[in-house]
PDB file of C-alpha atoms and ligand atoms in Angstrom:
ATOM      1  CA  MET Y   1      46.034 -42.521  -8.470  1.00 39.00           C
ATOM      2  CA  ASN Y   2      45.279 -41.556  -4.813  1.00 43.00           C
ATOM      3  CA  VAL Y   3      46.618 -38.215  -5.473  1.00 42.00           C
ATOM      4  CA  ASN Y   4      43.889 -37.814  -8.230  1.00 45.00           C
ATOM      5  CA  GLY Y   5      41.288 -40.033  -6.127  1.00 44.00           C
ATOM      6  CA  LEU Y   6      41.645 -38.317  -3.121  1.00 42.00           C
ATOM      7  CA  LYS Y   7      41.203 -34.601  -5.282  1.00 47.00           C
ATOM      8  CA  VAL Y   8      37.902 -35.691  -6.551  1.00 41.00           C
ATOM      9  CA  THR Y   9      37.048 -36.948  -3.082  1.00 42.00           C
ATOM     10  CA  LYS Y  10      37.219 -33.225  -2.362  1.00 46.00           C
ATOM     11  CA  LYS Y  11      35.534 -32.484  -5.003  1.00 49.00           C
ATOM     12  CA  ILE Y  12      32.358 -34.009  -4.370  1.00 41.00           C
ATOM     13  CA  ILE Y  13      32.681 -33.137  -0.774  1.00 39.00           C
ATOM     14  CA  MET Y  14      32.937 -29.086  -2.036  1.00 43.00           C
ATOM     15  CA  SER Y  15      30.062 -29.362  -4.748  1.00 48.00           C
ATOM     16  CA  PHE Y  16      27.663 -31.383  -1.758  1.00 38.00           C
ATOM     17  CA  PHE Y  17      28.738 -28.714   0.503  1.00 38.00           C
ATOM     18  CA  LYS Y  18      27.604 -26.111  -1.679  1.00 45.00           C
ATOM     19  CA  ALA Y  19      24.996 -27.323  -3.649  1.00 42.00           C
ATOM     20  CA  ILE Y  20      23.841 -29.122  -0.258  1.00 38.00           C
ATOM     21  CA  ILE Y  21      24.809 -27.763   3.306  1.00 37.00           C
ATOM     22  CA  ILE Y  22      25.063 -24.521   1.472  1.00 37.00           C
ATOM     23  CA  PRO Y  23      21.740 -23.505   1.049  1.00 35.00           C
ATOM     24  CA  ALA Y  24      20.153 -26.093   3.827  1.00 36.00           C
ATOM     25  CA  LEU Y  25      21.839 -23.665   5.674  1.00 35.00           C
ATOM     26  CA  MET Y  26      20.818 -20.216   3.933  1.00 37.00           C
ATOM     27  CA  MET Y  27      16.739 -21.694   4.912  1.00 37.00           C
ATOM     28  CA  ALA Y  28      17.522 -22.179   8.154  1.00 36.00           C
ATOM     29  CA  TRP Y  29      18.467 -19.436   8.426  1.00 38.00           C
ATOM     30  CA  THR Y  30      15.598 -17.453   6.197  1.00 38.00           C
ATOM     31  CA  VAL Y  31      12.100 -19.615   8.329  1.00 39.00           C
ATOM     32  CA  THR Y  32      14.596 -18.460  11.438  1.00 39.00           C
ATOM     33  CA  THR Y  33      14.950 -15.411  10.545  1.00 40.00           C
ATOM     34  CA  ALA Y  34      11.678 -14.164   8.991  1.00 40.00           C
ATOM     35  CA  SER Y  35       9.175 -16.395  11.586  1.00 46.00           C
ATOM     36  CA  ALA Y  36       8.879 -13.840  14.166  1.00 68.00           C
ATOM     37  CA  ALA Y  37       8.713 -11.077  11.833  1.00 84.00           C
ATOM     38  CA  THR Y  38       5.787  -8.203  11.826  1.00 92.00           C
ATOM     39  CA  LEU Y  39       6.527  -6.003   9.307  1.00 95.00           C
ATOM     40  CA  VAL Y  40       3.934  -2.849   9.048  1.00 96.00           C
ATOM     41  CA  SER Y  41       4.271  -1.010   5.528  1.00 96.00           C
ATOM     42  CA  ALA Y  42       1.721   1.018   3.686  1.00 97.00           C
ATOM     43  CA  GLU Y  43       1.145   2.200   0.247  1.00 96.00           C
ATOM     44  CA  GLY Y  44       0.512   5.569  -0.859  1.00 95.00           C
ATOM     45  CA  THR Y  45      -1.253   6.225  -4.075  1.00 92.00           C
ATOM     46  CA  TYR Y  46      -2.500  10.212  -5.267  1.00 88.00           C
ATOM     47  CA  ASP Y  47      -3.045  12.261  -7.611  1.00 80.00           C
ATOM     48  CA  ALA Y  48      -4.408  16.450  -6.816  1.00 74.00           C
ATOM     49  CA  ASP Y  49      -6.955  15.595  -4.946  1.00 81.00           C
ATOM     50  CA  GLN Y  50      -6.819  12.842  -2.915  1.00 90.00           C
ATOM     51  CA  LEU Y  51      -4.526   9.691  -1.370  1.00 95.00           C
ATOM     52  CA  ILE Y  52      -5.008   6.589  -0.474  1.00 96.00           C
ATOM     53  CA  LEU Y  53      -3.641   4.762   1.956  1.00 97.00           C
ATOM     54  CA  ASN Y  54      -3.375   0.861   2.187  1.00 97.00           C
ATOM     55  CA  ILE Y  55      -2.166  -0.603   5.075  1.00 97.00           C
ATOM     56  CA  TYR Y  56      -0.082  -3.838   5.419  1.00 96.00           C
ATOM     57  CA  ALA Y  57       1.586  -6.240   7.741  1.00 95.00           C
ATOM     58  CA  GLN Y  58       3.654  -9.141   7.171  1.00 95.00           C
ATOM     59  CA  LEU Y  59       2.235 -11.416  10.025  1.00 94.00           C
ATOM     60  CA  ASP Y  60       4.322 -14.812   9.581  1.00 92.00           C
ATOM     61  CA  THR Y  61       3.131 -14.992  13.130  1.00 91.00           C
ATOM     62  CA  PRO Y  62      -0.975 -16.054  13.603  1.00 92.00           C
ATOM     63  CA  VAL Y  63      -2.357 -12.789  14.765  1.00 93.00           C
ATOM     64  CA  VAL Y  64      -6.114 -12.302  15.994  1.00 90.00           C
ATOM     65  CA  SER Y  65      -5.676  -9.439  16.769  1.00 91.00           C
ATOM     66  CA  GLN Y  66      -3.440  -5.623  15.281  1.00 94.00           C
ATOM     67  CA  CYS Y  67      -4.327  -1.938  16.433  1.00 95.00           C
ATOM     68  CA  ILE Y  68      -1.750   0.325  14.348  1.00 96.00           C
ATOM     69  CA  LYS Y  69      -1.135   4.125  14.704  1.00 97.00           C
ATOM     70  CA  VAL Y  70      -1.307   6.604  10.758  1.00 98.00           C
ATOM     71  CA  THR Y  71      -0.310   9.842  12.370  1.00 98.00           C
ATOM     72  CA  PHE Y  72      -0.026  12.588   8.919  1.00 98.00           C
ATOM     73  CA  ASN Y  73       0.648  16.334   8.515  1.00 97.00           C
ATOM     74  CA  PRO Y  74      -3.024  18.238   8.736  1.00 97.00           C
ATOM     75  CA  ASP Y  75      -2.086  21.160   6.836  1.00 96.00           C
ATOM     76  CA  GLU Y  76      -2.021  18.775   3.515  1.00 95.00           C
ATOM     77  CA  LEU Y  77      -4.559  16.414   5.270  1.00 97.00           C
ATOM     78  CA  SER Y  78      -7.689  15.306   5.473  1.00 96.00           C
ATOM     79  CA  ILE Y  79      -9.365  12.003   5.995  1.00 97.00           C
ATOM     80  CA  VAL Y  80     -12.917  11.307   3.926  1.00 96.00           C
ATOM     81  CA  SER Y  81     -12.573   7.772   5.781  1.00 96.00           C
ATOM     82  CA  ALA Y  82     -11.124   5.169   7.236  1.00 95.00           C
ATOM     83  CA  ASP Y  83     -11.614   1.586   7.487  1.00 91.00           C
ATOM     84  CA  LYS Y  84     -10.238  -2.067   8.328  1.00 89.00           C
ATOM     85  CA  ASN Y  85     -10.581  -4.638   5.653  1.00 88.00           C
ATOM     86  CA  GLU Y  86     -13.332  -6.760   7.281  1.00 83.00           C
ATOM     87  CA  SER Y  87     -12.860  -9.209   5.011  1.00 80.00           C
ATOM     88  CA  VAL Y  88     -10.203 -10.206   6.959  1.00 83.00           C
ATOM     89  CA  TRP Y  89     -10.603  -8.543  10.293  1.00 84.00           C
ATOM     90  CA  TYR Y  90     -14.017  -9.866  11.947  1.00 78.00           C
ATOM     91  CA  PHE Y  91     -16.141 -11.184  15.329  1.00 69.00           C
ATOM     92  CA  GLY Y  92     -17.773 -13.984  15.068  1.00 61.00           C
ATOM     93  CA  ASP Y  93     -21.612 -14.368  15.978  1.00 51.00           C
ATOM     94  CA  SER Y  94     -20.226 -16.099  20.056  1.00 45.00           C
ATOM     95  CA  SER Y  95     -17.583 -13.423  20.361  1.00 47.00           C
ATOM     96  CA  THR Y  96     -20.188 -10.630  20.986  1.00 47.00           C
ATOM     97  CA  ASN Y  97     -18.710  -8.934  24.500  1.00 44.00           C
ATOM     98  CA  TYR Y  98     -15.368  -8.061  22.288  1.00 50.00           C
ATOM     99  CA  PRO Y  99     -16.895  -4.583  20.156  1.00 51.00           C
ATOM    100  CA  TYR Y 100     -16.548  -4.008  16.264  1.00 60.00           C
ATOM    101  CA  LYS Y 101     -14.284  -0.800  16.734  1.00 78.00           C
ATOM    102  CA  ASP Y 102     -14.437   1.553  14.852  1.00 84.00           C
ATOM    103  CA  PRO Y 103     -11.377   3.740  13.317  1.00 90.00           C
ATOM    104  CA  GLU Y 104     -10.250   6.116  15.752  1.00 93.00           C
ATOM    105  CA  ILE Y 105      -9.879   9.572  14.160  1.00 95.00           C
ATOM    106  CA  SER Y 106      -8.139  12.750  14.995  1.00 95.00           C
ATOM    107  CA  THR Y 107      -7.590  16.158  13.177  1.00 96.00           C
ATOM    108  CA  ASP Y 108      -3.683  14.145  12.869  1.00 97.00           C
ATOM    109  CA  SER Y 109      -3.907  10.717  12.955  1.00 97.00           C
ATOM    110  CA  VAL Y 110      -5.532   7.768  12.472  1.00 97.00           C
ATOM    111  CA  VAL Y 111      -5.893   4.422  14.691  1.00 96.00           C
ATOM    112  CA  ILE Y 112      -6.870   1.172  13.065  1.00 94.00           C
ATOM    113  CA  LEU Y 113      -8.265  -1.596  15.082  1.00 91.00           C
ATOM    114  CA  GLY Y 114      -8.940  -5.334  13.915  1.00 89.00           C
ATOM    115  CA  GLY Y 115      -9.251  -8.573  15.113  1.00 88.00           C
ATOM    116  CA  LYS Y 116     -10.269 -12.026  14.294  1.00 86.00           C
ATOM    117  CA  LEU Y 117     -12.006 -14.401  16.003  1.00 77.00           C
ATOM    118  CA  ASP Y 118     -14.085 -17.891  14.020  1.00 75.00           C
ATOM    119  CA  THR Y 119     -16.245 -18.997  15.634  1.00 74.00           C
ATOM    120  CA  SER Y 120     -15.973 -22.198  13.317  1.00 76.00           C
ATOM    121  CA  ASP Y 121     -11.919 -22.161  13.947  1.00 78.00           C
ATOM    122  CA  PRO Y 122     -11.081 -19.890  16.508  1.00 73.00           C
ATOM    123  CA  THR Y 123      -7.476 -20.420  17.042  1.00 79.00           C
ATOM    124  CA  ALA Y 124      -6.684 -19.489  13.380  1.00 84.00           C
ATOM    125  CA  GLY Y 125      -5.993 -16.202  13.424  1.00 88.00           C
ATOM    126  CA  VAL Y 126      -4.829 -14.344  10.608  1.00 91.00           C
ATOM    127  CA  SER Y 127      -1.159 -14.577   8.860  1.00 91.00           C
ATOM    128  CA  GLY Y 128       0.467 -13.617   5.091  1.00 92.00           C
ATOM    129  CA  ASP Y 129       3.676 -12.318   3.810  1.00 92.00           C
ATOM    130  CA  LYS Y 130       0.959  -9.218   3.004  1.00 93.00           C
ATOM    131  CA  VAL Y 131      -2.253  -8.484   4.623  1.00 93.00           C
ATOM    132  CA  LEU Y 132      -4.426  -5.888   3.882  1.00 94.00           C
ATOM    133  CA  LEU Y 133      -5.236  -3.941   7.570  1.00 94.00           C
ATOM    134  CA  GLY Y 134      -7.135  -0.266   6.540  1.00 94.00           C
ATOM    135  CA  THR Y 135      -7.241   1.781   3.502  1.00 97.00           C
ATOM    136  CA  ILE Y 136      -7.393   5.678   4.439  1.00 98.00           C
ATOM    137  CA  THR Y 137      -8.481   7.735   1.717  1.00 98.00           C
ATOM    138  CA  PHE Y 138      -7.909  11.360   2.496  1.00 97.00           C
ATOM    139  CA  THR Y 139      -8.597  14.576   0.198  1.00 95.00           C
ATOM    140  CA  ARG Y 140      -4.827  16.817   0.224  1.00 93.00           C
ATOM    141  CA  ALA Y 141      -5.065  20.687   0.965  1.00 91.00           C
ATOM    142  CA  THR Y 142      -2.488  22.029  -2.056  1.00 80.00           C
ATOM    143  CA  ASN Y 143      -3.165  21.042  -5.353  1.00 69.00           C
ATOM    144  CA  THR Y 144       0.330  20.349  -6.501  1.00 69.00           C
ATOM    145  CA  MET Y 145       1.365  17.660  -9.005  1.00 64.00           C
ATOM    146  CA  PRO Y 146       3.573  15.935  -9.853  1.00 67.00           C
ATOM    147  CA  VAL Y 147       5.096  15.976  -6.036  1.00 75.00           C
ATOM    148  CA  SER Y 148       8.620  15.333  -5.691  1.00 79.00           C
ATOM    149  CA  ASP Y 149       8.718  14.717  -2.053  1.00 88.00           C
ATOM    150  CA  PRO Y 150       5.507  13.513  -0.503  1.00 92.00           C
ATOM    151  CA  GLU Y 151       7.012  12.396   2.021  1.00 93.00           C
ATOM    152  CA  SER Y 152       7.865  14.687   4.342  1.00 93.00           C
ATOM    153  CA  LEU Y 153       4.737  16.798   2.469  1.00 93.00           C
ATOM    154  CA  PHE Y 154       2.252  14.274   4.052  1.00 96.00           C
ATOM    155  CA  GLY Y 155       3.794  13.544   6.115  1.00 96.00           C
ATOM    156  CA  ILE Y 156       2.607  10.106   7.225  1.00 97.00           C
ATOM    157  CA  THR Y 157       4.211   8.043   9.619  1.00 97.00           C
ATOM    158  CA  LEU Y 158       3.490   4.532  11.532  1.00 97.00           C
ATOM    159  CA  SER Y 159       3.351   3.241  14.619  1.00 96.00           C
ATOM    160  CA  LEU Y 160       1.515   0.372  17.456  1.00 96.00           C
ATOM    161  CA  GLY Y 161      -1.587   1.657  17.583  1.00 95.00           C
ATOM    162  CA  LYS Y 162      -1.568   1.998  21.485  1.00 93.00           C
ATOM    163  CA  ASP Y 163       1.774   3.315  22.420  1.00 92.00           C
ATOM    164  CA  ARG Y 164       3.138   0.475  25.511  1.00 92.00           C
ATOM    165  CA  THR Y 165       4.548   3.888  27.530  1.00 93.00           C
ATOM    166  CA  THR Y 166       1.117   4.870  28.353  1.00 92.00           C
ATOM    167  CA  TYR Y 167      -0.956   1.572  27.618  1.00 91.00           C
ATOM    168  CA  PRO Y 168       1.524  -0.498  29.112  1.00 91.00           C
ATOM    169  CA  ASN Y 169      -0.920  -3.472  29.686  1.00 90.00           C
ATOM    170  CA  TYR Y 170      -1.766  -3.631  26.216  1.00 93.00           C
ATOM    171  CA  VAL Y 171      -1.367  -5.985  23.206  1.00 94.00           C
ATOM    172  CA  ASN Y 172      -1.818  -4.768  19.886  1.00 95.00           C
ATOM    173  CA  PHE Y 173      -0.693  -7.294  18.185  1.00 95.00           C
ATOM    174  CA  ALA Y 174      -1.638 -10.948  20.315  1.00 93.00           C
ATOM    175  CA  SER Y 175      -1.209 -14.223  18.575  1.00 93.00           C
ATOM    176  CA  THR Y 176      -3.963 -17.257  18.660  1.00 90.00           C
ATOM    177  CA  THR Y 177      -1.931 -18.186  21.886  1.00 89.00           C
ATOM    178  CA  GLY Y 178      -1.976 -14.699  23.657  1.00 89.00           C
ATOM    179  CA  GLU Y 179       1.434 -13.753  23.370  1.00 93.00           C
ATOM    180  CA  ASP Y 180       2.529 -10.629  22.987  1.00 94.00           C
ATOM    181  CA  LEU Y 181       3.455  -9.959  19.497  1.00 95.00           C
ATOM    182  CA  ASP Y 182       4.289  -6.570  20.298  1.00 95.00           C
ATOM    183  CA  SER Y 183       7.901  -6.449  20.580  1.00 93.00           C
ATOM    184  CA  THR Y 184       8.463  -7.859  16.909  1.00 93.00           C
ATOM    185  CA  VAL Y 185       6.761  -5.071  14.724  1.00 95.00           C
ATOM    186  CA  THR Y 186       8.682  -3.203  12.699  1.00 95.00           C
ATOM    187  CA  PHE Y 187       7.611  -0.338  10.166  1.00 95.00           C
ATOM    188  CA  SER Y 188       8.306  -0.200   6.628  1.00 92.00           C
ATOM    189  CA  GLY Y 189       7.907   3.847   4.942  1.00 86.00           C
ATOM    190  CA  VAL Y 190       5.439   4.659   2.967  1.00 95.00           C
ATOM    191  CA  SER Y 191       5.760   3.835  -0.550  1.00 94.00           C
ATOM    192  CA  TYR Y 192       4.065   6.521  -3.019  1.00 93.00           C
ATOM    193  CA  ALA Y 193       2.867   6.405  -6.763  1.00 87.00           C
ATOM    194  CA  VAL Y 194       1.247   8.438  -8.837  1.00 82.00           C
ATOM    195  CA  ILE Y 195      -1.928   8.555  -9.975  1.00 82.00           C
ATOM    196  CA  CYS Y 196      -2.596  10.180 -12.767  1.00 73.00           C
ATOM    197  CA  SER Y 197      -5.641  11.767 -13.631  1.00 75.00           C
ATOM    198  CA  LEU Y 198      -4.796  14.229 -16.508  1.00 88.00           C
ATOM    199  CA  GLN Y 199      -7.911  14.491 -18.579  1.00 91.00           C
ATOM    200  CA  ALA Y 200      -6.339  15.951 -22.075  1.00 94.00           C
ATOM    201  CA  ASP Y 201      -3.886  12.334 -21.722  1.00 89.00           C
ATOM    202  CA  ILE Y 202      -6.732  10.035 -24.064  1.00 88.00           C
ATOM    203  CA  ASN Y 203      -3.378   7.950 -24.657  1.00 81.00           C
ATOM    204  CA  GLY Y 204      -2.625   7.490 -21.570  1.00 76.00           C
ATOM    205  CA  ASP Y 205       1.510   7.676 -21.746  1.00 77.00           C
ATOM    206  CA  GLY Y 206       0.874   9.422 -18.717  1.00 78.00           C
ATOM    207  CA  THR Y 207       1.755  13.348 -20.699  1.00 87.00           C
ATOM    208  CA  VAL Y 208      -0.210  15.729 -22.318  1.00 94.00           C
ATOM    209  CA  ASN Y 209       0.942  15.751 -25.629  1.00 94.00           C
ATOM    210  CA  LEU Y 210       1.401  16.586 -29.470  1.00 96.00           C
ATOM    211  CA  SER Y 211      -0.384  12.520 -29.491  1.00 94.00           C
ATOM    212  CA  ASP Y 212      -2.953  14.106 -27.511  1.00 95.00           C
ATOM    213  CA  PHE Y 213      -3.659  16.525 -29.562  1.00 97.00           C
ATOM    214  CA  LEU Y 214      -3.334  15.083 -33.000  1.00 97.00           C
ATOM    215  CA  ILE Y 215      -6.244  12.757 -32.195  1.00 97.00           C
ATOM    216  CA  ILE Y 216      -8.425  16.130 -31.027  1.00 97.00           C
ATOM    217  CA  LYS Y 217      -7.466  17.490 -35.647  1.00 98.00           C
ATOM    218  CA  THR Y 218      -8.119  14.273 -35.892  1.00 98.00           C
ATOM    219  CA  HIS Y 219     -11.972  13.492 -35.329  1.00 98.00           C
ATOM    220  CA  TRP Y 220     -12.493  17.679 -34.908  1.00 98.00           C
ATOM    221  CA  LEU Y 221     -15.685  18.651 -35.120  1.00 97.00           C
ATOM    222  CA  GLN Y 222     -17.590  15.812 -35.835  1.00 97.00           C
ATOM    223  CA  SER Y 223     -20.357  14.358 -33.185  1.00 96.00           C
ATOM    224  CA  GLY Y 224     -21.295  10.791 -31.578  1.00 94.00           C
ATOM    225  CA  VAL Y 225     -17.212   9.959 -30.914  1.00 94.00           C
ATOM    226  CA  THR Y 226     -16.014   8.932 -27.472  1.00 91.00           C
ATOM    227  CA  TYR Y 227     -13.484   9.557 -25.842  1.00 91.00           C
ATOM    228  CA  GLU Y 228     -10.463   7.818 -27.460  1.00 90.00           C
ATOM    229  CA  GLU Y 229     -11.495   9.684 -30.209  1.00 94.00           C
ATOM    230  CA  GLY Y 230     -10.970  13.143 -28.373  1.00 95.00           C
ATOM    231  CA  ASP Y 231     -13.838  13.498 -26.423  1.00 95.00           C
ATOM    232  CA  ILE Y 232     -11.928  14.313 -23.459  1.00 94.00           C
ATOM    233  CA  ASN Y 233     -15.352  16.072 -21.403  1.00 92.00           C
ATOM    234  CA  GLY Y 234     -17.614  13.648 -22.615  1.00 91.00           C
ATOM    235  CA  ASP Y 235     -20.253  15.828 -24.494  1.00 93.00           C
ATOM    236  CA  GLY Y 236     -20.828  13.309 -27.987  1.00 93.00           C
ATOM    237  CA  THR Y 237     -18.540  16.416 -29.431  1.00 96.00           C
ATOM    238  CA  VAL Y 238     -14.679  17.000 -30.664  1.00 97.00           C
ATOM    239  CA  ASN Y 239     -14.589  21.160 -29.932  1.00 97.00           C
ATOM    240  CA  LEU Y 240     -13.540  24.198 -29.132  1.00 97.00           C
ATOM    241  CA  SER Y 241     -14.064  22.312 -25.228  1.00 97.00           C
ATOM    242  CA  ASP Y 242     -12.025  19.771 -25.079  1.00 97.00           C
ATOM    243  CA  PHE Y 243      -9.166  21.807 -27.090  1.00 98.00           C
ATOM    244  CA  LEU Y 244      -8.938  24.714 -23.864  1.00 97.00           C
ATOM    245  CA  ILE Y 245      -9.109  21.310 -21.393  1.00 96.00           C
ATOM    246  CA  LEU Y 246      -6.022  19.885 -23.459  1.00 97.00           C
ATOM    247  CA  LYS Y 247      -4.713  23.502 -23.456  1.00 97.00           C
ATOM    248  CA  THR Y 248      -5.125  23.389 -19.935  1.00 95.00           C
ATOM    249  CA  GLU Y 249      -3.144  20.207 -19.161  1.00 95.00           C
ATOM    250  CA  TRP Y 250      -0.314  20.604 -21.499  1.00 96.00           C
ATOM    251  CA  LEU Y 251       2.626  19.078 -21.402  1.00 94.00           C
ATOM    252  CA  GLN Y 252       1.535  17.817 -17.966  1.00 90.00           C
ATOM    253  CA  SER Y 253       2.490  14.569 -16.853  1.00 86.00           C
ATOM    254  CA  CYS Y 254       2.123  12.016 -14.787  1.00 76.00           C
ATOM    255  CA  ASN Y 255       5.523  10.215 -14.392  1.00 61.00           C
TER     256      ASN Y 255
HETATM  257 CA1   CA I   1      -0.768  11.075 -23.731  1.00 55.48          CA
HETATM  258 CA1   CA I   2     -16.449  17.067 -26.836  1.00 55.48          CA
END
């Protein structure tokens, strides 16, 4: 009886440990680990003509400024536009002594600087798991689709906006309490996805093939038809012009 009771007691203690203590320890570890994280990442979507890059940051500590640098392969990419996310990063009316800087664009890099000082809530700062810092749109020099190795082709890397060796007193990421967070910043690689831009992919499945051809065939020489009915070039009729676009993109795929 006593032995059984001891076993039951041990079992209850182990269950309690597994159910309560271990998750609590794990949660504490997670919170402690994540509390100072500043992770900068980017997502690029591209087609044969362009690449659109969104740069994000995980900001566990509220910050009042951020400054990142995006370096790229100038033989492949040239910049159309670079914009900070102005819905988040702005200075309020009473902060006229702080210039609202535009992105600094050069032939192979862009520096995007953003700050937030809300006059109605000056210590709030910016925080969040995935805060958009800015968006860069590039045109591509070579029209290769799809790209098997976008990482090396585009050559995009992320780093602190101002090099702390050259600018030792410059703080790229500053907390609402004035703390220098630059040493906490880590950078992930850029993830890429293809924007499907095949004109003749009428049914939108990512490939130009027999299914698309059959749509054209069904509506051949009809007028007053839509794109979904095979009017690829949008002139209102399904005819040879549409077929020739299909022929050009035949068996091409976005995936
Ligand atoms: Ca298709
Ligand atoms: Ca047409």
